[in-house]
C-alpha positions in Angstrom: -28.9 19.0 -10.0 -28.2 15.2 -9.9 -31.0 12.9 -10.7 -31.2 10.0 -8.2 -34.1 7.9 -9.5 -32.6 4.8 -11.1 -35.6 2.5 -11.6 -36.6 -1.0 -10.4 -34.0 -3.0 -12.4 -31.2 -1.1 -10.8 -32.9 -1.6 -7.4 -32.8 -5.4 -7.8 -29.2 -5.3 -9.1 -28.2 -3.1 -6.1 -30.0 -5.4 -3.7 -28.2 -8.4 -5.2 -24.9 -6.6 -4.9 -25.6 -5.5 -1.3 -26.4 -9.0 0.0 -23.2 -10.5 -1.5 -21.2 -7.5 -0.3 -22.4 -8.0 3.3 -21.6 -11.7 3.0 -18.1 -10.8 1.8 -17.8 -8.3 4.7 -18.7 -11.0 7.2 -16.1 -13.3 5.6 -13.3 -10.6 5.5 -10.0 -12.3 6.0 -11.7 -15.7 6.6 -9.2 -17.6 4.4 -6.3 -16.0 6.2 -7.8 -16.8 9.6 -8.5 -20.4 8.7 -5.0 -20.8 7.3 -3.4 -19.3 10.4 -5.6 -20.7 13.1 -6.6 -24.1 11.7 -3.8 -25.0 9.3 -1.0 -23.0 11.2 0.3 -21.3 8.0 3.1 -18.7 8.1 3.6 -15.5 6.1 4.7 -17.1 2.9 1.8 -19.6 2.9 -0.8 -16.9 3.7 0.6 -14.7 0.9 0.5 -17.7 -1.5 -3.1 -18.4 -0.6 -4.0 -14.8 -1.4 -2.0 -14.6 -4.6 -2.2 -18.0 -6.3 -6.0 -18.0 -6.3 -6.0 -14.5 -7.9 -3.3 -15.4 -10.5 -4.9 -18.7 -11.7 -8.4 -17.2 -11.5 -7.2 -14.3 -13.6 -5.8 -16.6 -16.3 -9.0 -18.6 -16.3 -11.0 -15.4 -16.8 -9.1 -14.2 -19.8 -11.3 -15.8 -22.5 -14.5 -14.9 -20.6 -14.5 -11.2 -21.7 -14.9 -12.0 -25.5 -17.3 -14.8 -24.7 -19.5 -12.5 -22.5 -19.4 -9.5 -24.9 -22.0 -10.9 -27.3 -24.2 -12.8 -24.8 -26.8 -11.9 -22.3 -25.2 -10.7 -19.0 -27.9 -11.8 -16.5 -27.4 -15.6 -17.0 -23.6 -15.1 -16.6 -24.1 -13.2 -13.3 -26.5 -15.9 -12.0 -24.1 -18.7 -13.0 -21.1 -17.0 -11.3 -23.0 -16.5 -8.1 -24.1 -20.1 -8.0 -20.5 -21.3 -8.7 -19.2 -19.2 -5.9 -21.8 -20.6 -3.5 -20.9 -24.2 -4.4 -17.1 -23.5 -4.0 -17.4 -21.8 -0.7 -19.9 -24.3 0.7 -17.3 -27.0 0.2 -15.0 -25.5 2.9 -17.3 -26.0 6.0 -18.2 -29.5 4.7 -14.5 -30.4 4.6 -13.8 -28.8 7.9 -16.6 -30.8 9.6 -15.3 -34.0 8.0 -11.8 -33.1 9.3 -10.6 -33.2 5.7 -9.8 -29.5 5.1 -6.5 -28.8 3.5 -4.4 -25.9 2.2 -4.8 -27.3 -1.3 -8.6 -27.0 -1.0 -8.4 -23.4 0.1 -6.2 -22.7 -2.9 -8.7 -24.3 -5.3 -11.7 -22.5 -3.8 -9.9 -19.1 -3.9 -9.1 -19.7 -7.6 -12.7 -20.5 -8.5 -14.0 -17.6 -6.5 -11.4 -15.2 -8.1 -12.3 -16.2 -11.7 -16.1 -16.1 -10.9 -15.6 -12.6 -9.3 -13.9 -11.2 -12.5 -16.6 -12.6 -14.7 -19.4 -11.3 -12.5 -17.9 -7.9 -12.3 -17.5 -7.6 -16.1 -21.0 -8.8 -16.8 -22.6 -6.6 -14.1 -20.6 -3.5 -15.2 -21.8 -4.0 -18.8 -25.3 -4.7 -17.7 -25.3 -1.6 -15.4 -24.6 0.6 -18.5 -27.7 -0.8 -20.2 -30.1 -0.1 -17.4 -28.8 3.3 -16.1 -28.6 6.4 -18.3 -25.1 7.9 -18.7 -25.9 11.0 -16.7 -26.8 8.9 -13.7 -23.8 6.5 -13.7 -22.0 8.4 -11.0 -25.0 8.1 -8.7 -25.2 4.4 -9.4 -21.4 3.8 -8.9 -21.4 5.8 -5.7 -24.2 3.7 -4.3 -22.3 0.5 -5.1 -19.2 2.0 -3.5 -21.0 3.1 -0.4 -22.6 -0.3 -0.1 -19.1 -1.9 -0.2 -17.8 0.2 2.6 -20.9 0.0 4.8 -20.7 -3.8 4.5 -17.0 -3.6 5.4 -17.9 -1.5 8.5 -20.5 -4.0 9.7 -19.1 -7.3 8.5 -15.6 -7.8 9.9 -16.5 -7.1 13.6 -19.6 -9.4 13.4 -17.5 -11.9 11.5 -14.8 -11.8 14.1 -17.3 -12.2 16.9 -19.0 -15.1 15.0 -15.7 -16.9 14.6 -15.0 -16.5 18.3 -18.4 -17.9 19.2 -19.1 -20.5 16.5 -15.8 -21.5 15.0 -13.5 -20.5 12.1 -15.7 -21.5 9.1 -19.0 -19.8 10.2 -18.3 -16.7 8.1 -17.6 -18.7 5.1 -21.1 -20.2 5.4 -22.6 -16.7 5.5 -20.5 -15.6 2.5 -21.7 -18.7 0.5 -25.3 -18.1 1.3 -25.0 -14.5 0.3 -24.1 -15.5 -3.3 -27.1 -17.7 -3.5 -29.3 -14.8 -2.4 -27.5 -12.5 -4.9 -28.4 -15.0 -7.7 -32.1 -14.8 -6.7 -31.9 -11.0 -6.8 -30.5 -10.9 -10.3 -33.1 -13.5 -11.4 -35.8 -11.1 -10.2 -34.7 -8.4 -12.8 -37.2 -8.6 -15.7 -35.6 -6.1 -18.2 -35.0 -7.7 -21.5 -31.4 -7.4 -22.8 -30.8 -6.4 -26.4 -29.7 -9.4 -28.4 -26.3 -9.1 -30.2 -26.2 -7.7 -33.7 -26.3 -10.4 -36.4 -22.8 -11.8 -37.0 -21.4 -10.7 -33.6 -21.9 -14.0 -31.8 -19.1 -15.7 -33.8 -16.2 -17.9 -32.8 -13.7 -16.0 -30.8 -10.3 -15.1 -32.3 -7.1 -14.0 -30.6 -7.9 -10.4 -31.6 -11.1 -10.5 -29.6 -9.2 -11.8 -26.5 -6.7 -8.8 -26.5 -9.2 -6.2 -27.7 -9.9 -5.1 -24.1 -6.2 -4.3 -23.5 -6.0 -2.7 -26.9 -8.9 -0.4 -26.2 -7.5 0.6 -22.8 -4.0 1.4 -24.1 -5.4 3.5 -27.0 -7.4 5.8 -24.7 -5.9 9.0 -23.4 -7.3 8.8 -19.9 -8.1 5.1 -19.4 -4.4 4.2 -20.1 -2.9 6.2 -17.2 -5.7 5.3 -14.9 -5.2 1.6 -15.8 -1.5 1.7 -14.8 -2.2 3.8 -11.7 -5.1 1.7 -10.3 -3.4 -1.6 -11.0 -0.2 -0.6 -9.3 -2.0 1.1 -6.3 -4.4 -1.8 -5.7 -1.6 -4.4 -5.9 0.6 -2.6 -3.4 -2.3 -2.0 -1.0 -3.6 -5.6 -1.3 -0.1 -7.1 -1.0 0.1 -5.5 2.5 -3.2 -7.2 3.7 -1.8 -10.7 4.4 1.5 -9.2 5.7 -0.5 -7.0 8.1 -2.7 -9.9 9.2 0.4 -12.0 10.1 2.0 -9.0 11.9 -1.1 -8.3 13.9 -2.3 -11.9 14.6 1.0 -13.7 15.0 3.7 -11.2 15.9 1.8 -8.6 17.9 -0.9 -10.9 19.4 -4.0 -9.0 18.5 -7.2 -11.0 19.0 -9.3 -11.8 15.8 -12.1 -9.4 16.9 -9.6 -6.5 17.3 -8.1 -7.3 13.9 -11.5 -7.2 12.3 -12.4 -4.0 14.2 -9.2 -2.3 13.2 -10.1 -2.7 9.5 -13.8 -2.3 9.8 -14.5 1.0 11.6 -12.2 3.0 9.3 -14.5 1.9 6.4 -16.9 4.5 7.5 -14.5 6.8 5.6 -15.3 4.9 2.4 -19.0 5.3 3.1 -18.6 9.0 3.6 -16.4 9.4 0.6 -18.6 7.5 -1.8 -21.7 9.4 -0.7 -20.0 12.7 -1.1 -18.5 11.9 -4.5 -21.3 13.3 -6.6 -21.3 16.6 -4.7 -17.5 16.9 -4.7 -17.3 16.2 -8.4 -20.0 18.8 -9.1 -18.0 21.4 -7.1 -14.4 20.8 -8.2 -14.8 18.7 -11.4 -13.9 15.2 -12.4 -10.3 15.8 -13.2 -9.6 17.4 -9.8 -11.2 14.5 -8.0 -9.1 11.9 -9.9 -5.9 13.9 -9.3 -6.4 15.1 -5.7 -7.9 12.0 -4.2 -5.9 9.7 -6.4 -2.8 11.3 -4.9 -4.0 11.4 -1.3 -5.0 7.7 -1.3 -1.3 6.9 -1.9 -0.1 8.8 1.2 -1.6 6.7 4.0 -0.5 3.0 3.8 3.1 3.7 5.0 1.5 4.3 8.4 1.0 0.5 8.8 4.8 0.1 9.1 4.5 1.8 12.6 2.2 -0.8 14.1 2.7 -1.5 17.8 0.9 -3.9 20.2 -2.1 -2.8 22.2 -4.2 0.3 22.0 -1.5 2.5 20.3 -1.2 0.0 17.5 -4.9 -0.3 17.1 -5.2 3.5 16.8 -2.4 3.6 14.2 -4.3 1.1 12.0 -7.6 2.9 12.4 -6.3 6.4 11.6 -4.3 5.1 8.6 -7.1 3.0 7.2 -9.7 5.8 7.7 -7.6 8.3 5.7 -6.9 5.8 3.0 -10.4 4.5 2.6 -12.0 8.0 2.6 -9.8 8.9 -0.4 -10.5 5.6 -2.1 -14.3 6.0 -1.6 -14.2 9.4 -3.4 -11.8 8.3 -6.1 -13.4 4.9 -7.0 -16.9 6.2 -7.4 -15.8 8.9 -9.9 -13.3 6.6 -11.6 -15.8 3.8 -12.1 -18.3 6.1 -13.7 -15.6 7.7 -15.9 -14.5 4.2 -17.1 -18.1 3.2 -18.0 -18.8 6.5 -19.9 -15.5 6.4 -21.8 -15.7 2.7 -23.0 -17.5 1.8 -26.2 -20.6 -0.3 -25.4 -19.5 -3.1 -27.8 -16.2 -3.5 -25.9 -17.3 -3.0 -22.3 -17.2 -6.6 -21.2 -13.7 -7.1 -22.7 -12.4 -3.9 -21.2 -13.7 -4.7 -17.7 -12.4 -8.2 -18.0 -9.0 -7.1 -19.2 -8.8 -4.6 -16.3 -9.8 -7.1 -13.7 -7.6 -9.8 -15.1 -4.6 -7.5 -15.1 -5.4 -6.2 -11.6 -5.8 -9.7 -10.1 -2.7 -11.1 -11.8 -0.6 -8.1 -10.6 -2.0 -8.3 -7.1 -1.1 -12.0 -7.1 2.5 -11.5 -8.2 3.1 -8.5 -5.9 1.5 -10.4 -2.9 3.8 -13.4 -3.5 6.8 -11.1 -3.6 5.7 -9.2 -0.4 5.1 -12.5 1.3 8.6 -13.6 0.6 10.0 -10.2 1.5 8.1 -10.3 4.8 9.6 -13.8 5.4 13.1 -12.5 4.8 13.0 -9.0 6.3 10.0 -9.1 8.6 6.4 -7.8 8.1 7.2 -4.3 9.3 9.9 -3.7 6.6 7.7 -5.2 3.9 4.9 -2.8 4.8 7.3 0.2 4.9 8.5 -0.6 1.3 5.0 -0.9 0.0 4.1 2.4 1.5 7.2 4.1 0.1 6.4 2.8 -3.4 2.9 4.0 -3.2 4.1 7.6 -2.7 5.4 7.7 -6.3 2.2 6.3 -8.0 0.5 9.7 -8.4 2.8 10.4 -11.4 0.8 7.9 -13.3 -2.5 9.8 -12.9 -3.9 11.5 -16.1 -3.0 15.1 -16.7 -5.7 17.7 -17.3 -5.0 18.1 -21.0 -5.6 14.4 -21.5 -8.9 14.5 -19.6 -10.1 17.5 -21.8 -9.0 15.7 -24.9 -11.0 12.6 -23.9 -14.1 14.7 -23.2 -13.8 16.4 -26.6 
């Protein structure tokens, strides 16, 4: 039977995560909406906005893994939250002063991307210190369910808020959420273990690449690394293309655009909540293989978007199936990755993973933005969906999982 009591430190960490997740949900697609509605950007510019911030942010985050590994994680999380608050708060200020530019959006997205990678690595390492190994799946499923519940509630409310109060209102909510998250992390009173003597030394190149070295040397983390990076990049590359198709080409209102991607996130909430029971019934390997495969089968449906109610239903059905599988897969995958990473390398592994994922998403998003400009958004979405269908070959085989367990 699964133990569900995770203690007060986890409760504060979960609360901090929840408030920032709901802020992010309210701000879903805010940069794309501002670029399209305020700055009149096209497909290539929206794709560049999504990708350049991720790419440069990923490069800036590369040395942060070794730096964080031998330091307390709570101060890092607090600093990254405050940094994201300050960066996002600059957007409404510039908008009210009639000084907002595309360059500022790029800078803010870069800072936010680097801070997100650092926060995720620090919080993942900290989570493993406050939650026993046998309850990590319960913890990761709660984070995953919070993400999807925030995505259900946030975009429709954000779209309504933009319609009533202007295009930058959701950015304000998102900024304030990071400030509240920093206060939540500050409330955690568990002392972190200091690094062992001699560990807090000057960083060398070997320390920088240790995260990638550890991933590539592991039997199950290696295939999961390549699979998740490729799947995430192809899915995320379609997001700005789909936004241009829906908002510019097909004439969907902003509130319908938000609703189309929000309601299906109930599938992620359902999947993440069911993940401990499903894993207990069919096993970890089966969850990773079955739902890792199924999540790759849905995005090609976005190529069949049409205006009006039929198009809205296509998006909702496609996204619901995709997100249900993602919710189940991600909860089990996140716990698996934490359990199978050495404690002394966890920050570097998580940073390396996030940096690679962000950089790949950035490159693929640029390519798909250019492709959409040349061939049209519908053809670009169809190609991404077709490529996703071959990604399950990268999932770990059963013998590799058993070898890793032994």
